[in-house]
Coordinates of C-alpha atoms in Angstrom, one line a residue:
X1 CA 30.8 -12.7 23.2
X2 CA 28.6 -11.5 26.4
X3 CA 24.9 -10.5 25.4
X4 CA 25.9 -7.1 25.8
X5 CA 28.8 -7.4 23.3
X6 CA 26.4 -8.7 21.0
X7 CA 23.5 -6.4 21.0
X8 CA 26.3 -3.7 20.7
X9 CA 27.4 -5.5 17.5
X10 CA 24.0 -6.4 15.9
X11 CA 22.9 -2.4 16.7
X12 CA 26.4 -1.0 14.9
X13 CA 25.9 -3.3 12.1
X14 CA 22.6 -2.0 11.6
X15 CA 23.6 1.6 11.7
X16 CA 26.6 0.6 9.2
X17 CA 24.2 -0.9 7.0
X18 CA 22.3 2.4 7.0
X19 CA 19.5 1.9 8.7
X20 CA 18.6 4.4 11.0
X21 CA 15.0 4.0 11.7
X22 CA 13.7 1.7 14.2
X23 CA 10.4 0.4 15.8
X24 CA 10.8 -1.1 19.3
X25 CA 8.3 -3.8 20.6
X26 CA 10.1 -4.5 24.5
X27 CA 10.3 -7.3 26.1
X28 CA 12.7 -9.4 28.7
X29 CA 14.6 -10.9 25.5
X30 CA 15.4 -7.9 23.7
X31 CA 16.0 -5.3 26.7
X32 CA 20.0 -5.4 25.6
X33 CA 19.3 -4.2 22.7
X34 CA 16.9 -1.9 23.8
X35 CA 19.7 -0.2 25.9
X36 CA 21.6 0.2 22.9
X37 CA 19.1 1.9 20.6
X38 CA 18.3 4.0 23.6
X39 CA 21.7 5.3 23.8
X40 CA 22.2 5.4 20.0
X41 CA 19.1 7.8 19.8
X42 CA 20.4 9.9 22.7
X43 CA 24.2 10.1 20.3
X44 CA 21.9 11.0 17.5
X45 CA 22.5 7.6 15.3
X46 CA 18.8 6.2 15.4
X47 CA 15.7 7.7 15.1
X48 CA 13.4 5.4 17.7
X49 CA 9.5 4.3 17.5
X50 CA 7.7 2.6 20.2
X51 CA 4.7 0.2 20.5
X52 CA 3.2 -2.8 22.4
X53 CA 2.1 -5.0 19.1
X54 CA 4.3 -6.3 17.0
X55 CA 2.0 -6.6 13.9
X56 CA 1.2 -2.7 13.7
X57 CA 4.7 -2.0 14.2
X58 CA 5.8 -3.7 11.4
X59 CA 3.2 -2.3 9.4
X60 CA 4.1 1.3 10.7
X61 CA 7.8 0.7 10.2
X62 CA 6.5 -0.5 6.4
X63 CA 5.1 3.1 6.2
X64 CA 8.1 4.2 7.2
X65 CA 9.9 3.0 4.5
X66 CA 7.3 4.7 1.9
X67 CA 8.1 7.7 3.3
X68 CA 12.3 7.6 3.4
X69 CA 13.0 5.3 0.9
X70 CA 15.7 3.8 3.4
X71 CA 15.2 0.7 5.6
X72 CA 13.7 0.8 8.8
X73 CA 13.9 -2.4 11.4
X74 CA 10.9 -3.8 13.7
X75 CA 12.8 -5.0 17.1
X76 CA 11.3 -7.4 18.4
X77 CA 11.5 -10.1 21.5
X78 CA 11.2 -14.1 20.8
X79 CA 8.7 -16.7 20.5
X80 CA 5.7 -15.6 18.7
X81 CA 6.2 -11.6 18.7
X82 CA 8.5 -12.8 16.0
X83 CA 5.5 -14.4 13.8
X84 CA 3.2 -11.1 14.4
X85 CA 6.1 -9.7 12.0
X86 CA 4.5 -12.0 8.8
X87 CA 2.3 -10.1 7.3
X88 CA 4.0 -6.7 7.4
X89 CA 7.5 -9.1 5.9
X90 CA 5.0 -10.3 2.9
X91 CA 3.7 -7.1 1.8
X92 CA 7.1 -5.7 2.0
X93 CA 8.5 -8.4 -0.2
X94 CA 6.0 -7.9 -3.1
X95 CA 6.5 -4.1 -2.7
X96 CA 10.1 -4.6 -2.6
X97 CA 10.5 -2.4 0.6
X98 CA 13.7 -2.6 2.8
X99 CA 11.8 -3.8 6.1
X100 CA 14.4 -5.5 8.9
X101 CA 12.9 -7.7 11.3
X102 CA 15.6 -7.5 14.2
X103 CA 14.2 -10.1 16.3
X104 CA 15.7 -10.9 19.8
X105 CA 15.7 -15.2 20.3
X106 CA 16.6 -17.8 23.1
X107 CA 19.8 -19.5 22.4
X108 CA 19.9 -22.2 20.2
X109 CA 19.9 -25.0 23.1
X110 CA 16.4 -24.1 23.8
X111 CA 15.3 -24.7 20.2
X112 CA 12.9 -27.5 19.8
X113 CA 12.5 -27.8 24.0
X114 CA 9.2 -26.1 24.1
X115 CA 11.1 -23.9 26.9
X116 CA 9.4 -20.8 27.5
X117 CA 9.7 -18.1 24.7
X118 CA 11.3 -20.4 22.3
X119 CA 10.3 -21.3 19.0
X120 CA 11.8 -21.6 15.7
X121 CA 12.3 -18.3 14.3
X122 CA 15.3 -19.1 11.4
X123 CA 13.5 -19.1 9.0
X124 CA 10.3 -18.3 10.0
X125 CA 9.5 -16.2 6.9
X126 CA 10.2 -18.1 4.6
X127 CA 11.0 -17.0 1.1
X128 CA 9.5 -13.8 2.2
X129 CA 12.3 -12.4 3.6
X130 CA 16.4 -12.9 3.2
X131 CA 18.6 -14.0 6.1
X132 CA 21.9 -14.9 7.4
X133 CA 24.2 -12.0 7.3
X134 CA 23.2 -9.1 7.0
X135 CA 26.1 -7.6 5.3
X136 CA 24.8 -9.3 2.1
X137 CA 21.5 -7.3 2.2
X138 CA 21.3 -5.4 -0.6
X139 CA 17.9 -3.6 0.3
X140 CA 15.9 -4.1 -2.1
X141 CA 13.0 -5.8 -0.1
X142 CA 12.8 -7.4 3.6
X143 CA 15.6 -9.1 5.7
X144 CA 15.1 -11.1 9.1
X145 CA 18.4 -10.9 11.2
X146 CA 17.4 -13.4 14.3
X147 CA 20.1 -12.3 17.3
X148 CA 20.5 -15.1 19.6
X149 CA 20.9 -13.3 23.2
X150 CA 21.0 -14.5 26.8
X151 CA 18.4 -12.7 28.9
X152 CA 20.7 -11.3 31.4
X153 CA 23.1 -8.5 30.7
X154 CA 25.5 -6.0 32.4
X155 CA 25.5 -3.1 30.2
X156 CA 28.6 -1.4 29.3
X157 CA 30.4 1.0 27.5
X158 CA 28.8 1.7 23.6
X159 CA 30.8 3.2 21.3
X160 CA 28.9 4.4 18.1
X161 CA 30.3 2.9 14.7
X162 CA 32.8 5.1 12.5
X163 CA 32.2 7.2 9.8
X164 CA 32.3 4.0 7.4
X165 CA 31.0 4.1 3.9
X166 CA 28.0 2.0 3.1
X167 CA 28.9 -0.9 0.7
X168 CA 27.1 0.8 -2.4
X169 CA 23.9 -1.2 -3.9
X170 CA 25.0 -2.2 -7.5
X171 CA 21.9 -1.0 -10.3
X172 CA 20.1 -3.7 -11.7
X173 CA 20.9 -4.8 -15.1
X174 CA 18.2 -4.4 -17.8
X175 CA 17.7 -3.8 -21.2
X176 CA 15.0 -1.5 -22.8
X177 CA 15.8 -2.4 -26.6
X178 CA 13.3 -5.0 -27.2
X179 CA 10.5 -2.9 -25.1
X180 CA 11.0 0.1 -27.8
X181 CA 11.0 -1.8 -30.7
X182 CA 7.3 -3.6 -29.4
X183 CA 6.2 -0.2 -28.9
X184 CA 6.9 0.2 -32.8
X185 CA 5.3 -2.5 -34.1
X186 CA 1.7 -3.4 -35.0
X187 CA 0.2 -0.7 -33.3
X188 CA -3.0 -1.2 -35.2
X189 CA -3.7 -4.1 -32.7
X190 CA -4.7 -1.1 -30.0
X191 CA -1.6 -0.3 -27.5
X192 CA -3.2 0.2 -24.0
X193 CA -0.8 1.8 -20.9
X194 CA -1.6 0.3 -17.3
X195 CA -0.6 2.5 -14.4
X196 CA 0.0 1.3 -11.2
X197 CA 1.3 2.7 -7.8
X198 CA 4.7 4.8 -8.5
X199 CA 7.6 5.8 -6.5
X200 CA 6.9 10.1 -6.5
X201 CA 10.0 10.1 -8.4
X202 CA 8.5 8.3 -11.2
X203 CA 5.9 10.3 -11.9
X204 CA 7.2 12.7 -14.6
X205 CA 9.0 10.4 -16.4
X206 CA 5.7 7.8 -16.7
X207 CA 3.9 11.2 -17.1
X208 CA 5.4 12.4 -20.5
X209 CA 5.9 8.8 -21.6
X210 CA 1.9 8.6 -21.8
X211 CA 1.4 11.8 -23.0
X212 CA 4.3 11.3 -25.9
X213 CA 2.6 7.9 -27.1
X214 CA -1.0 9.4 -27.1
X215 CA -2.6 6.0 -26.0
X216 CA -5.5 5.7 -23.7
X217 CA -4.2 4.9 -20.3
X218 CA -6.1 3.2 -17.5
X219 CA -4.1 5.0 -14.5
X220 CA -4.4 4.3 -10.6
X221 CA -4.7 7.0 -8.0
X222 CA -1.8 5.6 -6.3
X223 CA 0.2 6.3 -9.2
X224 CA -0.4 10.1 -8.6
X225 CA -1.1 10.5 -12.2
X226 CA -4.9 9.8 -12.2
X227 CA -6.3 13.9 -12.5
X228 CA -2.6 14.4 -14.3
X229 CA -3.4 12.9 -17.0
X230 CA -6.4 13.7 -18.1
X231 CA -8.3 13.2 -21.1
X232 CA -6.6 10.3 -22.3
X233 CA -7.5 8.5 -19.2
X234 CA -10.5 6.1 -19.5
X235 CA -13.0 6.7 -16.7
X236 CA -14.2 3.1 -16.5
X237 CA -11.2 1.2 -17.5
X238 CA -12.6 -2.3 -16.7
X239 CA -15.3 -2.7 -18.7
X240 CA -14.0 -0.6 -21.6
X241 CA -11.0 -2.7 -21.9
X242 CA -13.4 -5.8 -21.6
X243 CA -15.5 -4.6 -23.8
X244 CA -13.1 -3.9 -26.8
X245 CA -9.3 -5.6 -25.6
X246 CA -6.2 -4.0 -26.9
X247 CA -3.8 -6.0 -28.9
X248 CA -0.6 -4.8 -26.4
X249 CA -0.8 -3.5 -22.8
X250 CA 2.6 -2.0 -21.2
X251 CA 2.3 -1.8 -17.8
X252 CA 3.9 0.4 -15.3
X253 CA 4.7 0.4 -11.8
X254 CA 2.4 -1.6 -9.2
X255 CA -0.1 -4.4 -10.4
X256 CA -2.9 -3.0 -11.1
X257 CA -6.1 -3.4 -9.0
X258 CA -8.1 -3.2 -11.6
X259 CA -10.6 -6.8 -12.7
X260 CA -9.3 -6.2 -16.6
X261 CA -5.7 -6.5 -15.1
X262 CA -6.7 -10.4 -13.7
X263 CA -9.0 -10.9 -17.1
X264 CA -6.0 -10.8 -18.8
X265 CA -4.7 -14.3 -17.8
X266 CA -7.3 -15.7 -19.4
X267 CA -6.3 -13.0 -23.2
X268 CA -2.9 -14.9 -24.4
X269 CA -3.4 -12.6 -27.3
X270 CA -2.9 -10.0 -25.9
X271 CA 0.9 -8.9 -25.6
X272 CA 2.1 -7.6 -22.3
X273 CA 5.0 -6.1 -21.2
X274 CA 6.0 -4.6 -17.6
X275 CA 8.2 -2.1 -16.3
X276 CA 8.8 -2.5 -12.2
X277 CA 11.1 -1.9 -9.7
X278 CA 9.9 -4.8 -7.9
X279 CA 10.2 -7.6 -10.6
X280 CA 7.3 -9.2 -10.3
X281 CA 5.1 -9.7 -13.7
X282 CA 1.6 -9.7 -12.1
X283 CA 0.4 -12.6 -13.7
X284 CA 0.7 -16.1 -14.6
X285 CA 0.9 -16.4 -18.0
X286 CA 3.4 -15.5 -20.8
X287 CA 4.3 -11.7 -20.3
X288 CA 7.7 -9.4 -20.9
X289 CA 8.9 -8.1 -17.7
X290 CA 12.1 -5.0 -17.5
X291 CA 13.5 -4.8 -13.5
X292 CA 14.1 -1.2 -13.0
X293 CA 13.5 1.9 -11.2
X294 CA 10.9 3.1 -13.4
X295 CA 12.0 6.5 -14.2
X296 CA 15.6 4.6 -15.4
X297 CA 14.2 2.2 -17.7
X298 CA 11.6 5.0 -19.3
X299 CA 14.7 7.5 -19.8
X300 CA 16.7 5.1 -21.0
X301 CA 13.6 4.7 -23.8
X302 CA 14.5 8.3 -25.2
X303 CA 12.0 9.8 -27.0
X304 CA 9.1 7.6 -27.9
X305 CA 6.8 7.8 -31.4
X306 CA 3.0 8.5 -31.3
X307 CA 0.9 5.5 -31.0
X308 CA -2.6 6.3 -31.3
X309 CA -5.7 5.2 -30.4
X310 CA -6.0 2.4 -32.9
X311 CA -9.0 0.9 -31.2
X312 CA -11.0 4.5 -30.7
X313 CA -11.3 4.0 -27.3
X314 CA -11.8 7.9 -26.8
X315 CA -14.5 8.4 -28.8
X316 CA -16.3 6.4 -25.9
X317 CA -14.6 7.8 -23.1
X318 CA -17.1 11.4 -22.8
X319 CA -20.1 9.1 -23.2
X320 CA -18.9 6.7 -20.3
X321 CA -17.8 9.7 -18.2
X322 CA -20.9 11.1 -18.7
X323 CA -23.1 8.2 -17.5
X324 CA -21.1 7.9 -14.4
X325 CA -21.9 11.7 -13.6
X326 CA -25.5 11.0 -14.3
X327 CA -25.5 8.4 -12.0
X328 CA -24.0 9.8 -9.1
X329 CA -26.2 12.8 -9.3
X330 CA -29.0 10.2 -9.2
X331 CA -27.7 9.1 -5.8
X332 CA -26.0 11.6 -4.0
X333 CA -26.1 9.5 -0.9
X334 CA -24.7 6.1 -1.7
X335 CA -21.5 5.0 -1.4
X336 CA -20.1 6.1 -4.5
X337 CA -22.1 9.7 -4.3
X338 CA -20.6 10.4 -0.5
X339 CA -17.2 9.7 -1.8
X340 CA -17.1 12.1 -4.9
X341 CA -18.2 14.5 -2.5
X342 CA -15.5 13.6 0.5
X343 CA -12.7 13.6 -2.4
X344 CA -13.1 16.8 -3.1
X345 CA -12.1 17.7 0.7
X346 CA -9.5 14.9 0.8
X347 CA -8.4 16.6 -2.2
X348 CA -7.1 19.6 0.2
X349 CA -4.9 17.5 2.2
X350 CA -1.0 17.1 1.4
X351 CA -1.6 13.2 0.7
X352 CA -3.7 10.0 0.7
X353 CA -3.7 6.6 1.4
X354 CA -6.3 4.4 0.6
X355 CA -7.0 1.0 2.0
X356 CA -7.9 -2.0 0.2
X357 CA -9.6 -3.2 -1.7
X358 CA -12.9 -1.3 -2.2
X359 CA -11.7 2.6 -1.3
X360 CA -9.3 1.9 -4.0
X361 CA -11.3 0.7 -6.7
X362 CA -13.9 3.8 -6.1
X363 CA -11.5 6.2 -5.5
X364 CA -10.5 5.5 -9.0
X365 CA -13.4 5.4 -10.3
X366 CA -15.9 8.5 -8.9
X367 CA -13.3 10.7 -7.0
X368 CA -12.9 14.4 -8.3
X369 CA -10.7 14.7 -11.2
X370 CA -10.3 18.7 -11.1
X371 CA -7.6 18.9 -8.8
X372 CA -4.4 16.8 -8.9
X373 CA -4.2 14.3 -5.8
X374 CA -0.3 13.3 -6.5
X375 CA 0.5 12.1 -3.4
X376 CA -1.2 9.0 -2.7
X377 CA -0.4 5.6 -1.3
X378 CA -2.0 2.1 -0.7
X379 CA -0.9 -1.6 0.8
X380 CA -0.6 -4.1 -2.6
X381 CA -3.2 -6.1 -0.8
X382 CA -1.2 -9.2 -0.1
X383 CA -2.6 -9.0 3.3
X384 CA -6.1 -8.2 2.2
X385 CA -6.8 -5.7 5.1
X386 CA -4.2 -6.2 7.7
X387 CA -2.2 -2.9 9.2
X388 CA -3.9 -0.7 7.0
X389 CA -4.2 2.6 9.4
X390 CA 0.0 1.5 10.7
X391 CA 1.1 1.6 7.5
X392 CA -0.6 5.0 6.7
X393 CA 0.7 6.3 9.9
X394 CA 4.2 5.1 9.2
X395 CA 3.9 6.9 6.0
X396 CA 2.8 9.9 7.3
X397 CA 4.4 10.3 10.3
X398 CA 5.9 13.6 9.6
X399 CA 3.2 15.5 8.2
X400 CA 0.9 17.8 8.4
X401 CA -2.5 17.4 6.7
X402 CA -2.7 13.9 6.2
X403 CA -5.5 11.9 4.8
X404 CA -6.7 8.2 5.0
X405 CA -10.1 6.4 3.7
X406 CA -10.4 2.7 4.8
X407 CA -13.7 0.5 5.1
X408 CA -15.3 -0.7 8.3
X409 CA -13.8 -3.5 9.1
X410 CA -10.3 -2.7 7.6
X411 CA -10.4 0.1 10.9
X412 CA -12.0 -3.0 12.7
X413 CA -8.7 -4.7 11.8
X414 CA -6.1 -2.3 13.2
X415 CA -7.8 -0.8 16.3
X416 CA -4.9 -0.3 17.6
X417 CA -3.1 1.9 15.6
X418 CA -4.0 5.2 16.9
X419 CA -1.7 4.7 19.8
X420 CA 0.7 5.8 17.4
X421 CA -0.5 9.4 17.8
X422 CA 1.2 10.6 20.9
X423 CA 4.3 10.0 18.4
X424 CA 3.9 11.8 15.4
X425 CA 2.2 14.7 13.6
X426 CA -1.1 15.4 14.4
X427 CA -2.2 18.5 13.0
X428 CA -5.1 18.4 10.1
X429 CA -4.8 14.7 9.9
X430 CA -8.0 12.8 9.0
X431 CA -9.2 9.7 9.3
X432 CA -12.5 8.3 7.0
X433 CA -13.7 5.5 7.7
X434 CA -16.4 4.1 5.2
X435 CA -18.9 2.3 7.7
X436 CA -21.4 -0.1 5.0
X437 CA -22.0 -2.6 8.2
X438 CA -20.0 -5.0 6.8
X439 CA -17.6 -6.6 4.1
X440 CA -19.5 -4.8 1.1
X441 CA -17.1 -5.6 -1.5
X442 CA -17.9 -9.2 -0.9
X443 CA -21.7 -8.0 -1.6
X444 CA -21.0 -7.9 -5.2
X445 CA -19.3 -11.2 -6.1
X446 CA -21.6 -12.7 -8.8
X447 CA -21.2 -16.4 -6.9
X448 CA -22.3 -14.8 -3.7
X449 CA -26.0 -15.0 -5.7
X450 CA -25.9 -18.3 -5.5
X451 CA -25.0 -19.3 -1.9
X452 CA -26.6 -19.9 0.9
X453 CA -28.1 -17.0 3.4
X454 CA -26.0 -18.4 6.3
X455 CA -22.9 -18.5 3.6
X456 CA -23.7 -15.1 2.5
X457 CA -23.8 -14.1 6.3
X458 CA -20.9 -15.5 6.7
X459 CA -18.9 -13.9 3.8
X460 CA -19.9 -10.2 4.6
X461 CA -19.6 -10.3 8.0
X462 CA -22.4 -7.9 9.2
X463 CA -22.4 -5.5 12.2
X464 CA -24.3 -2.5 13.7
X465 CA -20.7 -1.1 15.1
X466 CA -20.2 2.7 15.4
X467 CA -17.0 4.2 15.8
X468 CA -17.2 7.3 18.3
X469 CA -16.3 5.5 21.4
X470 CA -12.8 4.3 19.7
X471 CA -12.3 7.7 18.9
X472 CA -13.1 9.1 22.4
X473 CA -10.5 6.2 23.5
X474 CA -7.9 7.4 21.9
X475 CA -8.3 11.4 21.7
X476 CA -9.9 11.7 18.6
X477 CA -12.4 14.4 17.2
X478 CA -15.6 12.9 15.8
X479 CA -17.7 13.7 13.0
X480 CA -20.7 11.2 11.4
X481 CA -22.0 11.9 7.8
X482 CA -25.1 10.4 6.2
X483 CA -25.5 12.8 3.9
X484 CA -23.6 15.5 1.6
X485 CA -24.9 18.1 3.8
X486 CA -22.7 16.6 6.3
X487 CA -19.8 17.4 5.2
X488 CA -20.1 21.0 5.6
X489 CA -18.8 20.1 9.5
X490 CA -15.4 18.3 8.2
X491 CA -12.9 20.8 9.8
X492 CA -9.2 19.3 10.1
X493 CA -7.6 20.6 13.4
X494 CA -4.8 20.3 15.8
X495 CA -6.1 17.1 16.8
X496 CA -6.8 14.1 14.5
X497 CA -10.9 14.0 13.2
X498 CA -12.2 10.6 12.6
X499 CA -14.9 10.6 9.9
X500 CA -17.1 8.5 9.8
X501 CA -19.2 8.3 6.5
X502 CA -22.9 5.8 6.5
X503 CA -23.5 5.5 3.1
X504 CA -27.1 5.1 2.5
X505 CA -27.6 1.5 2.3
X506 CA -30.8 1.2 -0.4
X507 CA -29.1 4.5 -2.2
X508 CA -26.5 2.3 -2.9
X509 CA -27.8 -0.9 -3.6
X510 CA -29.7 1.1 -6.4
X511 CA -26.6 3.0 -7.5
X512 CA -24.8 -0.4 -8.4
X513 CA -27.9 -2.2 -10.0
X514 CA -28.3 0.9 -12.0
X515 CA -24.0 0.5 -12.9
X516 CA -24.0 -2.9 -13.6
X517 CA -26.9 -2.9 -16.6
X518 CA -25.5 0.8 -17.7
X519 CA -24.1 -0.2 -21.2

């Protein structure tokens, strides 16, 4: 088979398998199949991205997956373009996203020679990511097709593929039997419901199931549930649930990013059962686990009995969400007081994503509750900060009014990702970026009391960086806010606005002594 006969072949299998979305990173290696997808996308088959780093592109092709549902593939050229794919294949596998790394290699004769552009990619990502042929890919998380091609072609005739039906993706096989009797049974222990991130889909079903067992719920913003809900959500889940632990937690969707969700390794009396699509359980100890599309397995529940707060959880929950108003008014401009206000803004927006790990945590714990923020999405975290602003472009691609809040260095970390804009919507998308000089979150690790001034330095990773000249590089409006007052400039407009919020560095230092002893 010629190298054009066989970037003709991998490209139609591709489109057979249904994937119709792809992100092209060029190069000498993979310019036949290049060629093809150019020529597929002028037919109408393939919907085509373009950028010059392959680790925001796999990120952005991640997002892209959020946002369809369907796969999309990340074509790359050899040697270590391949290996820039890694961290956008690992969060795909634990978020269970159909993400293809089509990657273009040297012919196996060069393998092992240290010849130019050659290195071992079979394999390269491990358990991370199925491989081999691709017609046993049942899309369910990421695949790595490696295409061995010679670098010179003659291109040819392309003829798109036929009409043919996609093999159809059996369901998985579960059983919710044993889940509703537990959810019968010694309720007096205290039944808690964990909410992670959900598919939009999801939503209602996990929605009524909460609201038909009555239980206090500790719900995530990227569940799209979090103002939904309401009253029977507990504003400061982690150290209530500390405080007081239930008997039975049933988790939904995502693991939670939540502390009480790791505390519970060390609570093997408490009962835990999950329901995700991914399969993953979330922790290391004894736990039930049901493999489903969430809204399946909580249907095929049928109607549930009221459970109760058997632990009175509520009767603390005004008093808590109370003290965290107090304390917000106290310091309007910290951290925490900047965001309240700026949610209420985001709040106008047509979605969110949030990157990790602190935006998350205090979106979900000071944001606005008045209006419902439904969609909203975040990276699991399995690559801490990595591709953060790609993935959220990915996502988003498409549509108008989009929102994003990272920190400081997680923009730091993907500087590169607004060369994405010439490609997709523009129009009342905003960018925050929450600029604390540093690693923050780090700032509040109990142990970091205890190290050294050179090891603290080196955990938080100071700077005095500002962020108007990367958005002048890349065609950006700008707008700094120090205070609340200076939000009254946020505008969204045709262009993208980059926001970026200083947080009042002794405001908030006091804010979080003032959390930590609030009892």
């Amino acid at each position: 088979m010629t190298t054009w006969e066989a970037a003709c072949s991998a490209i139609n299998t591709c489109l057979r398998q249904g994937v119709r979305e792809f992100v092209v990173c060029a190069g000498a290696r993979n310019a036949a199949l290049v060629e093809v997808l150019a020529r597929a996308e002028a037919a109408g088959e393939a919907r085509l991205w373009r950028h010059f780093e392959e680790r925001s592109a796999g990120f952005f092709a991640l997002g892209r997956t959020m946002a369809t549902g369907e796969a999309c593939a990340v074509v790359t050229t050899s040697g270590t373009a391949v290996a820039e794919l890694l961290p956008a294949v690992v969060e795909a596998f634990y978020q269970a996203r159909p993400l293809l790394a089509l990657t273009a290699d040297r012919p196996e004769r060069f393998r092992g020679t240290g010849a130019p552009q050659a290195i071992t990619q079979p394999g390269i990502f491990g358990e991370h990511a199925g491989d081999g042929d691709i017609a046993e890919w049942l899309q369910r998380g990421p695949w790595h097709w490696n295409v061995e091609l010679e670098e010179d072609f003659q291109p040819g005739e392309w003829i798109a593929p036929s009409d043919d039906e996609l093999r159809e993706i059996p369901p998985p096989n579960f059983s919710v039997a044993a889940l509703a009797h537990w959810l019968r049974e010694d309720l007096y222990r205290g039944l808690v419901v964990m909410v992670g991130d959900l598919e939009p889909e999801d939503q209602e079903p996990v929605f009524h199931l909460c609201i038909g067992l009555g239980v206090p719920v500790a719900v995530e913003a990227t569940s799209g549930l979090r103002e939904a809900l309401g009253e029977i959500c507990l504003p400061d889940p982690d150290r209530m649930l500390r405080e007081c632990p239930p008997g039975k937690v049933l988790r939904i969707g995502g693991v939670p990013s939540g502390r009480f969700w790791r505390d519970l390794e060390d609570l093997p009396e408490t009962e835990v059962w999950n329901i995700t699509r991914t399969g993953f359980p979330g922790l290391a100890r004894k736990c039930e686990t049901i493999t489903s599309p969430v809204g399946r397995a909580i249907k095929g529940l049928g109607d549930v009995e009221k459970a109760g707060d058997a632990l009175d959880y509520f009767r603390r929950t005004s008093r808590r969400a109370g003290e965290i108003e107090d304390m917000l008014e106290a310091y309007p401009d910290s951290e925490p007081g900047l965001l309240r206000v700026l949610s209420a803004y985001a709040s106008t927006g047509s979605s969110l994503y949030l990157g990790n790990s602190m935006p998350i945590r205090e979106w979900n714990l000071f944001a606005q509750r008045g209006k419902p923020v439904t969609d909203v999405r975040a990276n699991r975290g399995a690559n801490g900060i990595d591709g953060q602003l790609s993935t959220w472009l990915g996502w988003t691609a498409d549509v108008e009014d989009a929102w994003c809040l990272v920190g400081d260095l997680t923009a730091l970390y993907d500087l590169a990702a607004p060369a994405w804009l010439g490609q997709i919507e523009r129009k009342g998308r905003v960018l925050v970026v929450i600029n604390n000089g540093g690693g923050q979150i780090f700032s509040r690790l109990p142990r970091l009391d205890a190290m050294q001034d050179r090891a603290k330095e080196l955990m938080l990773n100071p700077h005095e960086l500002r962020l108007e000249g990367w958005a002048t590089m890349w065609g950006m409006k700008y707008l700094r806010v120090e205070s609340e007052e200076g939000f009254d400039a946020l505008e969204p407009g045709e262009a993208t606005l980059l926001v970026e919020v200083i947080p009042n560095g002794e405001e908030s230092a006091a804010f979080w002594k003032a959390w930590d002893t609030a009892r």
